[in-house]
C-alpha positions as MATLAB code, in Angstrom:
seq = 'MTKKPDILRIAIAQLNPTVGDVAGNLAKAREARADAARQGADLVLYTELFLAGYPPEDLVLKPAFLKACEKAAQEFAADTSDGGPGVIIGTPLKRKSGTHNSIIVADAGKIIAERYKLDLPNYGEFDEKRVFQVGPEIQGPVNFRGVRIGIPICEDIWGDVGICESLAESGAEILLVPNGSPYYRAKIDVRHQVVIRQVIECGLPITYANQLGGQDELIFDGASFAIGADKTLAFQMSQFEEAVDVITWKRGEDGWVCSEGPMSKIPEREEADYRACMLGLRDYVNKNGFKNVVLGLSGGIDSAICAALAVDALGEERLRAVMMPYRYTSKDSLKDAEDCARALGCRYDIVPIFEPVEGFLHALTQLFEGTKEGITEENLQSRARGTILMAISNKFGSMVVTTGNKSEMSVGYATLYGDMNGGFNPIKDLYKMQVYALSRWRNSHVPPGALGPSGEVIPKNIIDKAPSAELRENQTDQDSLPPYPVLDDILECLVENEMGVDDIVARGHDRATVTRIEHLLYIAEYKRRQAAPGVKITRKNFGRDRRYPITNRFRDRG';
ca = [
      35.866    4.826   31.081;
      36.793    8.793   29.694;
      36.739    9.368   26.141;
      39.401    9.807   24.733;
      39.616   13.126   22.792;
      39.154   13.476   19.057;
      40.938   17.069   18.605;
      44.570   17.430   19.598;
      45.853   20.897   19.353;
      49.852   21.075   19.379;
      51.867   24.028   19.299;
      55.338   24.589   17.935;
      57.152   26.604   19.779;
      59.943   27.725   16.741;
      61.939   29.777   19.150;
      66.073   31.043   19.903;
      67.177   30.201   22.555;
      70.761   31.778   24.169;
      73.031   28.770   25.503;
      73.630   29.015   29.302;
      70.874   31.806   30.104;
      68.321   29.686   31.846;
      66.148   32.494   33.782;
      66.247   34.486   29.849;
      65.161   30.475   28.470;
      62.583   30.185   30.901;
      61.059   33.615   30.433;
      61.086   32.293   26.511;
      59.493   29.499   27.108;
      56.583   31.512   29.423;
      56.016   33.877   26.918;
      55.477   31.257   24.077;
      53.242   29.318   26.140;
      51.171   32.131   27.052;
      50.659   32.880   23.570;
      50.202   29.121   22.634;
      46.971   29.272   25.718;
      45.933   32.735   23.208;
      45.782   30.281   19.927;
      43.839   27.343   21.980;
      46.698   25.128   22.703;
      46.385   21.705   24.652;
      49.946   21.263   24.236;
      53.304   23.257   23.292;
      56.449   21.116   22.123;
      59.811   23.064   22.907;
      62.891   22.590   21.564;
      66.293   19.950   22.190;
      67.821   21.097   25.556;
      65.713   24.100   25.759;
      66.254   25.240   28.940;
      69.691   25.022   29.062;
      70.340   26.736   25.133;
      71.799   24.067   22.607;
      74.600   22.660   22.496;
      75.410   23.652   26.269;
      78.966   21.530   25.415;
      80.984   21.092   28.758;
      78.090   23.841   30.664;
      76.541   20.042   31.298;
      79.586   19.126   33.439;
      78.996   21.922   35.712;
      76.937   21.436   38.661;
      75.364   24.432   39.275;
      74.596   24.579   35.820;
      72.444   21.523   36.654;
      70.832   23.062   39.238;
      69.957   25.339   37.676;
      68.447   23.864   34.523;
      66.059   21.541   36.784;
      64.826   24.455   39.088;
      64.106   26.254   35.815;
      61.889   22.514   34.341;
      60.072   22.727   37.809;
      59.445   26.337   38.153;
      57.710   25.606   34.769;
      56.378   22.784   35.314;
      54.838   24.909   38.282;
      53.169   27.318   35.607;
      50.627   24.237   34.005;
      48.287   23.835   37.178;
      47.102   27.148   35.333;
      44.654   24.964   33.774;
      46.309   26.218   30.486;
      48.386   24.033   27.456;
      50.875   21.175   29.160;
      54.539   21.452   28.051;
      57.503   19.324   26.266;
      60.466   20.841   26.866;
      64.242   19.912   26.771;
      66.464   20.099   29.305;
      69.629   18.142   31.328;
      68.344   15.981   33.922;
      71.084   14.292   36.243;
      69.451   11.307   37.931;
      71.274    8.331   39.221;
      71.617    6.339   36.034;
      73.470    9.553   34.851;
      73.813   12.967   33.427;
      70.853   12.715   30.402;
      69.369   14.961   27.533;
      65.997   14.738   28.476;
      62.603   16.271   28.435;
      60.437   16.918   30.749;
      55.994   16.636   30.188;
      54.390   18.775   32.529;
      50.376   19.169   33.120;
      48.479   20.242   35.811;
      51.327   21.833   37.948;
      53.596   18.641   38.082;
      55.646   17.234   36.022;
      54.341   13.723   34.847;
      57.194   11.769   32.905;
      60.287   12.453   31.402;
      62.428   11.273   28.947;
      66.315   11.001   28.039;
      67.087   10.348   24.687;
      69.014    6.981   23.746;
      70.798    7.727   20.761;
      73.553   10.817   21.278;
      75.527   11.251   18.354;
      79.221   12.005   18.247;
      80.051   13.191   14.435;
      80.006   16.569   12.733;
      79.997   18.867   15.192;
      78.046   16.641   18.111;
      79.985   15.608   20.471;
      77.192   14.587   22.801;
      78.688   11.143   24.227;
      81.384   13.538   26.359;
      79.014   15.089   28.649;
      76.065   12.848   28.080;
      74.824    9.635   29.386;
      72.875    6.992   27.202;
      68.796    6.662   28.703;
      68.318    3.859   30.789;
      66.147    2.153   27.863;
      63.888    2.980   25.529;
      60.625    4.377   27.749;
      57.025    3.708   26.140;
      54.759    6.976   25.133;
      53.322    9.447   27.588;
      49.885    9.813   28.226;
      48.865   13.487   27.477;
      45.435   13.663   27.928;
      44.102   10.236   26.629;
      47.070   10.578   23.967;
      49.500    7.988   24.331;
      52.206   10.666   22.913;
      55.977    9.238   21.662;
      58.512   11.325   22.209;
      62.106   10.732   21.060;
      64.439   13.102   21.353;
      66.229   14.184   17.980;
      69.100   12.007   17.155;
      66.416    9.067   18.169;
      65.074    9.106   14.892;
      68.075    9.603   12.883;
      70.186    6.531   13.273;
      68.350    2.827   12.642;
      68.046    1.922   16.476;
      64.342    1.342   16.008;
      62.740    3.997   18.586;
      60.024    5.070   16.558;
      58.851    1.374   15.879;
      59.196    0.517   19.589;
      57.103    3.967   20.668;
      54.166    1.872   17.826;
      54.826   -1.337   19.460;
      54.084    0.028   22.508;
      50.641    1.797   21.647;
      51.862    5.553   20.963;
      49.636    7.040   18.179;
      52.083    9.928   17.459;
      55.414   11.307   18.075;
      56.541   14.321   19.015;
      60.241   14.676   18.536;
      62.344   17.786   19.571;
      65.189   19.138   18.289;
      68.375   20.884   17.798;
      69.382   20.357   13.833;
      71.830   22.669   12.697;
      71.545   24.175    8.928;
      73.641   23.105    6.106;
      72.748   23.584    2.687;
      69.878   21.307    1.701;
      69.241   20.235    4.966;
      65.719   20.488    4.773;
      65.153   17.988    2.028;
      67.876   15.329    4.029;
      65.297   15.814    7.575;
      62.100   15.852    4.835;
      63.710   11.994    3.813;
      64.874   10.971    7.874;
      61.582   11.340    8.776;
      59.611    9.206    6.171;
      61.060    6.562    6.591;
      60.707    6.723   10.126;
      56.963    6.923    9.282;
      56.868    3.636    7.120;
      58.645    1.710    9.939;
      56.863    2.946   12.887;
      53.439    4.322   10.387;
      52.575    6.837   12.994;
      52.635   10.898   12.145;
      55.820   12.773   13.245;
      56.375   16.175   14.799;
      59.692   17.426   13.504;
      60.436   20.823   16.036;
      63.375   22.348   15.412;
      65.636   25.457   17.391;
      66.120   28.883   15.620;
      68.900   30.738   16.237;
      72.929   30.883   16.430;
      75.193   29.578   18.905;
      78.831   30.271   17.315;
      79.799   28.601   14.252;
      75.606   27.017   14.509;
      73.274   28.135   12.914;
      69.674   26.325   13.507;
      67.199   27.305   10.885;
      63.900   26.297   12.408;
      62.133   24.975    9.067;
      60.140   22.794   11.732;
      57.289   20.295    9.895;
      55.260   16.987   10.215;
      54.405   13.770    8.054;
      51.265   12.483    8.076;
      50.799    8.702    8.169;
      50.188    8.618    4.513;
      54.060    9.702    4.706;
      53.191   13.314    3.043;
      54.000   16.802    4.169;
      51.023   17.944    7.192;
      52.585   21.163    7.685;
      55.950   23.747    7.328;
      56.804   26.166    9.331;
      58.875   28.975    8.513;
      62.882   29.040    7.750;
      65.162   31.546    9.432;
      61.882   33.176   11.747;
      60.825   32.822   15.454;
      57.233   31.120   15.301;
      54.576   29.814   17.335;
      52.267   27.939   15.247;
      49.178   25.734   16.620;
      48.988   22.414   14.499;
      45.462   21.238   15.116;
      45.612   17.487   14.721;
      41.857   15.368   14.655;
      41.549   11.607   15.491;
      40.227    9.502   12.707;
      39.575    5.953   11.869;
      43.462    5.406   10.984;
      44.993    7.353   13.636;
      45.487   11.248   14.083;
      45.590   13.757   10.945;
      46.702   17.523   10.899;
      43.628   19.195    9.630;
      45.036   22.760    9.827;
      48.771   24.009    9.872;
      51.506   26.258    8.030;
      52.412   25.769    4.583;
      55.181   28.081    4.459;
      57.751   28.126    1.455;
      61.343   27.358    2.041;
      63.702   29.632    0.761;
      66.005   28.426   -1.938;
      69.252   27.742   -2.386;
      71.072   31.634   -2.097;
      68.546   32.929    0.045;
      69.180   30.908    2.437;
      72.628   30.611    2.355;
      72.329   33.628    3.151;
      70.038   34.752    5.902;
      71.609   32.051    7.035;
      74.744   33.925    7.365;
      72.993   36.934    8.551;
      71.013   34.775   10.837;
      74.598   33.654   12.579;
      75.990   37.387   12.764;
      72.950   39.287   14.531;
      73.360   36.095   17.351;
      76.664   36.535   17.395;
      76.952   39.927   18.308;
      74.110   40.120   20.591;
      74.109   37.043   22.506;
      77.537   37.961   23.446;
      76.686   41.581   24.343;
      78.698   43.964   20.703;
      76.804   47.776   20.965;
      78.034   47.705   16.980;
      80.774   46.227   15.136;
      83.614   47.260   12.860;
      85.341   45.945    9.585;
      88.147   46.798    7.185;
      86.430   48.047    3.641;
      88.876   46.926    0.323;
      86.401   47.398   -2.262;
      86.958   43.811   -2.505;
      83.915   41.328   -3.259;
      84.947   39.365    0.774;
      84.623   43.210    2.310;
      81.231   44.099   -0.005;
      79.302   41.131    1.559;
      80.171   41.021    5.626;
      79.086   44.935    5.124;
      76.064   43.947    3.816;
      75.439   41.069    5.945;
      76.380   43.570    8.658;
      73.548   46.027    7.581;
      71.480   43.605    7.288;
      71.514   42.388   10.318;
      72.337   44.820   12.820;
      71.494   47.764   10.989;
      73.498   50.688    9.419;
      73.672   52.362   12.439;
      76.218   50.308   14.038;
      78.472   49.192   11.099;
      81.825   51.498   11.045;
      83.148   50.535    7.704;
      86.882   51.329    7.768;
      88.898   51.420    4.417;
      92.426   51.245    4.710;
      95.091   52.665    1.515;
      98.266   52.032    1.218;
     100.766   52.901   -1.992;
      99.021   49.609   -4.077;
      95.271   49.915   -3.535;
      93.700   51.350   -6.765;
      91.649   54.192   -7.838;
      89.171   51.854   -8.290;
      88.925   50.198   -5.025;
      88.601   53.682   -3.098;
      85.704   54.383   -5.719;
      83.905   51.176   -4.709;
      84.345   50.802   -1.167;
      83.427   54.110   -0.902;
      80.382   53.194   -3.351;
      80.102   50.356   -1.280;
      79.334   52.236    1.865;
      76.777   55.255    0.506;
      74.616   52.360   -0.281;
      74.102   50.823    2.457;
      73.994   53.624    4.388;
      76.765   52.770    6.831;
      79.549   54.722    8.515;
      83.115   55.364    6.650;
      85.863   56.285    7.370;
      89.912   56.285    5.658;
      92.756   55.549    7.459;
      96.113   55.842    5.472;
      98.873   53.285    6.255;
     101.589   54.110    4.881;
     102.606   55.870    7.594;
     102.896   52.901   10.078;
     104.091   50.800    7.252;
     106.915   52.825    6.253;
     107.170   52.893   10.441;
     107.842   48.817   10.284;
     109.751   48.602    7.279;
     112.079   51.591    8.311;
     112.220   49.473   11.540;
     113.321   46.446   10.173;
     116.009   47.410    8.304;
     119.133   46.276    9.353;
     117.900   43.073   10.080;
     116.078   42.907    6.659;
     119.411   44.133    4.663;
     120.696   41.570    1.722;
     117.113   40.147    1.675;
     114.997   40.350   -1.848;
     111.175   41.714   -1.083;
     108.204   39.811   -1.259;
     105.627   37.781    1.021;
     107.009   39.892    4.573;
     106.805   42.720    3.563;
     103.505   42.467    1.621;
     102.100   40.514    5.429;
     103.144   43.872    6.513;
     100.341   45.684    4.650;
      97.461   43.970    5.959;
      99.189   43.146    9.794;
      99.261   46.889   10.009;
      95.312   46.976    8.695;
      94.943   44.413   11.226;
      96.199   46.082   14.073;
      94.136   49.582   13.091;
      90.982   47.588   13.446;
      92.253   46.161   16.441;
      92.585   49.752   18.194;
      89.258   50.525   17.019;
      87.672   47.702   18.640;
      89.340   48.481   21.479;
      88.941   52.064   21.621;
      85.103   51.811   20.508;
      83.929   48.114   22.340;
      83.269   47.095   18.183;
      83.538   43.678   17.683;
      85.948   43.211   14.700;
      83.673   41.129   11.922;
      86.699   39.176    9.816;
      86.048   38.606    6.013;
      88.240   36.161    4.466;
      86.216   33.266    2.148;
      87.010   29.624    2.685;
      88.600   29.288   -0.745;
      91.235   31.701    0.296;
      90.941   29.652    3.789;
      91.441   26.456    2.883;
      94.692   27.517    1.305;
      96.277   29.542    3.563;
      95.699   32.655    1.179;
      95.252   34.972    4.427;
      97.762   36.526    6.920;
      97.460   35.329   10.863;
      97.688   38.462   12.781;
      96.575   40.610    9.676;
      93.312   40.429    7.941;
      92.196   37.159   10.465;
      92.137   39.714   12.960;
      88.751   39.895   14.096;
      85.337   38.486   16.316;
      83.471   36.626   13.695;
      83.111   36.030    9.849;
      80.033   34.939    8.975;
      81.189   34.267    5.040;
      83.789   31.714    6.887;
      82.513   28.786    5.142;
      81.850   29.950    1.713;
      83.243   29.603   -1.079;
      84.415   32.468   -3.179;
      81.845   31.561   -6.030;
      79.200   31.218   -3.786;
      80.576   34.425   -2.394;
      79.896   35.753   -6.055;
      76.533   34.048   -6.214;
      75.535   35.416   -2.763;
      76.642   39.450   -3.267;
      74.084   39.463   -7.033;
      71.531   37.869   -5.249;
      71.741   40.311   -2.450;
      71.248   43.424   -4.862;
      68.148   41.525   -6.694;
      66.516   41.141   -3.468;
      66.109   42.037    0.189;
      66.044   38.833    2.426;
      62.429   38.907    5.608;
      64.335   40.315    8.590;
      66.925   42.099    6.681;
      67.459   45.928    8.269;
      69.637   46.999    5.187;
      68.234   48.808    2.072;
      66.959   47.198   -1.174;
      68.646   47.986   -4.158;
      72.837   47.291   -5.582;
      74.297   47.553   -2.141;
      77.244   45.604   -3.849;
      78.972   47.863   -6.514;
      78.655   46.051  -10.191;
      82.168   47.113  -10.427;
      83.242   45.211   -7.248;
      81.435   41.479   -8.794;
      82.724   42.450  -12.138;
      86.605   43.021  -11.367;
      89.630   41.031  -11.024;
      89.856   40.054   -7.345;
      93.265   40.778   -5.579;
      94.964   41.774   -2.475;
      96.697   44.761   -4.204;
      99.286   43.927   -1.707;
     102.092   44.868   -4.541;
     101.448   46.297   -7.903;
      99.073   45.050  -10.784;
      98.495   41.675   -8.403;
      94.950   39.275   -8.879;
      94.736   36.265   -6.827;
      95.199   34.177  -10.303;
      98.472   35.204  -10.352;
      99.267   32.131   -7.972;
      96.260   30.795   -7.905;
      94.214   28.250  -10.325;
      90.360   30.619  -11.741;
      88.569   30.196   -8.593;
      85.720   27.659  -10.129;
      88.534   25.357  -10.841;
      90.069   25.594   -7.344;
      86.572   25.668   -5.499;
      85.860   22.106   -7.128;
      89.099   20.914   -5.974;
      89.000   21.912   -2.558;
      84.721   20.903   -2.207;
      86.511   17.680   -3.475;
      88.909   17.444   -0.888;
      87.482   18.938    1.793;
      83.375   17.819    1.932;
      83.863   14.953   -0.237;
      87.746   13.343    1.239;
      88.270   12.780   -2.077;
      91.584   10.506   -3.155;
      93.751   12.970   -5.840;
      92.783   10.020   -8.406;
      89.799   10.666   -7.924;
      89.258   14.344   -8.725;
      92.004   14.189  -11.212;
      89.401   12.006  -13.096;
      86.594   15.298  -13.340;
      89.224   16.914  -15.503;
      91.405   18.125  -13.125;
      95.303   19.309  -13.370;
      97.201   16.681  -11.405;
     100.001   19.087  -10.787;
      97.481   21.545   -9.668;
      95.751   19.187   -7.344;
      98.553   17.655   -5.618;
      99.565   21.448   -5.202;
      96.013   22.612   -4.112;
      96.036   18.952   -1.735;
      99.440   20.793   -0.020;
      98.436   24.167    0.670;
      95.461   22.772    2.709;
      96.974   20.687    4.940;
      99.573   23.182    5.397;
      96.908   25.683    6.504;
      95.852   23.593    9.311;
      97.760   25.975   11.567;
      96.445   29.167   10.470;
      92.478   27.707   10.613;
      93.014   26.542   14.310;
      94.042   30.056   14.957;
      90.791   31.610   13.108;
      87.878   33.622   14.306;
      84.348   31.748   14.147;
      82.026   31.439   11.526;
      78.856   29.823   10.148;
      78.575   26.572    9.015;
      77.195   26.599    5.483;
      78.613   23.147    4.492;
      78.154   19.718    5.689;
      81.809   20.011    6.439;
      83.398   23.448    7.987;
      86.833   24.365    8.951;
      86.137   24.161   13.584;
      83.961   21.748   14.723;
      83.094   19.367   11.432;
      86.168   18.662   10.392;
      89.640   18.573   12.682;
      93.141   17.890   11.282;
      95.968   17.532   12.660;
      97.800   20.797   12.229;
     101.432   18.110   12.308;
     100.497   16.029    9.430;
     102.967   14.570    6.181;
     100.766   12.506    4.826;
     100.055   13.303    1.078;
      97.648   11.102   -1.113;
     100.196   10.099   -3.845;
      97.947    7.513   -5.534;
];
């Protein structure tokens, strides 16, 4: 009888794949396996649907895509004939039972097992039931070199369907879980609690390998970890960083115990949010092939933090900042924008918009005769700026970074075909007060991996002054909105927590204000449907998580 191994070295490949780049993802997987081999690994654990990239959405419905993924899986399995580490890697597989979110286990040059995801998520940002079929049954553990490994896939451990417990009952000694778990604030604590609950139920150590990188609105933050059978944290990998870390597990009298692995420090709230926004912008720009970006730098807080994020993500040479003054642009704003650009080291251009705005007004003189000047004329300023930015984008191939925060997007304080123009919005899911908090944090810290300078990159005057769109004389945001701390709390109640008006009023808010904000939230839905994608930071972002009808007469009146 072959003696069972007492040591198993598992490499966690916490990597950044690209959806649809099957050849590139395979090359990345091969590079990670070679790295793991140099570190003495027996097995490499990749993340969910790694060869396809996650989430592949309706690409899964394309037969040619499925064929390319399976071919890559077979080629990778053949690589293991070299005597190096075996692999567990995610890929979609089409079988008689349907198209499955799957993993293959490969060793000694061949695929020794396939496993299929059983619990398909269909909430929030997930809609896997549209494109995948549930695995036919709970499959037992895989015998890998004498160790019986259970391999539930992501959502299989999040629900209460008993998959981990069933694997333990069928002889699994250790559970390895490939995941595609997107970031939102404090998500790591949620993951830890999910895994601890499953450890309590099944009595086995669980390793949680999580994807890294930006995919459209979603940010995968890595932070892979394991919880031992004793319910303590066995190892913790870094957040927002690619890594191939080898974890040493030893067999003891009471099962497998982690004897060696990283214990990385996890960033605090502001750092985590900032790094998520930075990673999301970097990956969106780079994965979509843009060489550089352009944004309107107004002298306000939103465009300033977006400029800082762009320089941190891409480097100063890849950002062009454009100030587009009009008659209402203050001297402070001109100075603040220039100071910000100088602090960041990026290119800074000034393109006045007096002539185009006056040209529009002149063209509309006859049509507008007898009407009062107001929002329409203000929006012409914003749309002139949007047109200029799109012209620069067309001429130089630069992606426009749009800069509206979640507070503004919630209540419709953004102009379609104006300041909403752009390809991606790194602060789309940050409320105004969160923008201020992250700006202060960035002035005191340089996040790991950032390409921007240290020191104050967002001038203090931008943070301290009253926010204004500067579309008329002496305008401030608070002319027509409650103070941002009040507005943001009401919006968080309405959007993230789906609270009723009575419950929000009970928190101390004025009822008329709450009902007005609720109304503004609903009527701005048509604008949000046309907005650029942006980084998901909260539990419920606009887009993937929150899908309200545009035509909607419901109002909560108790």
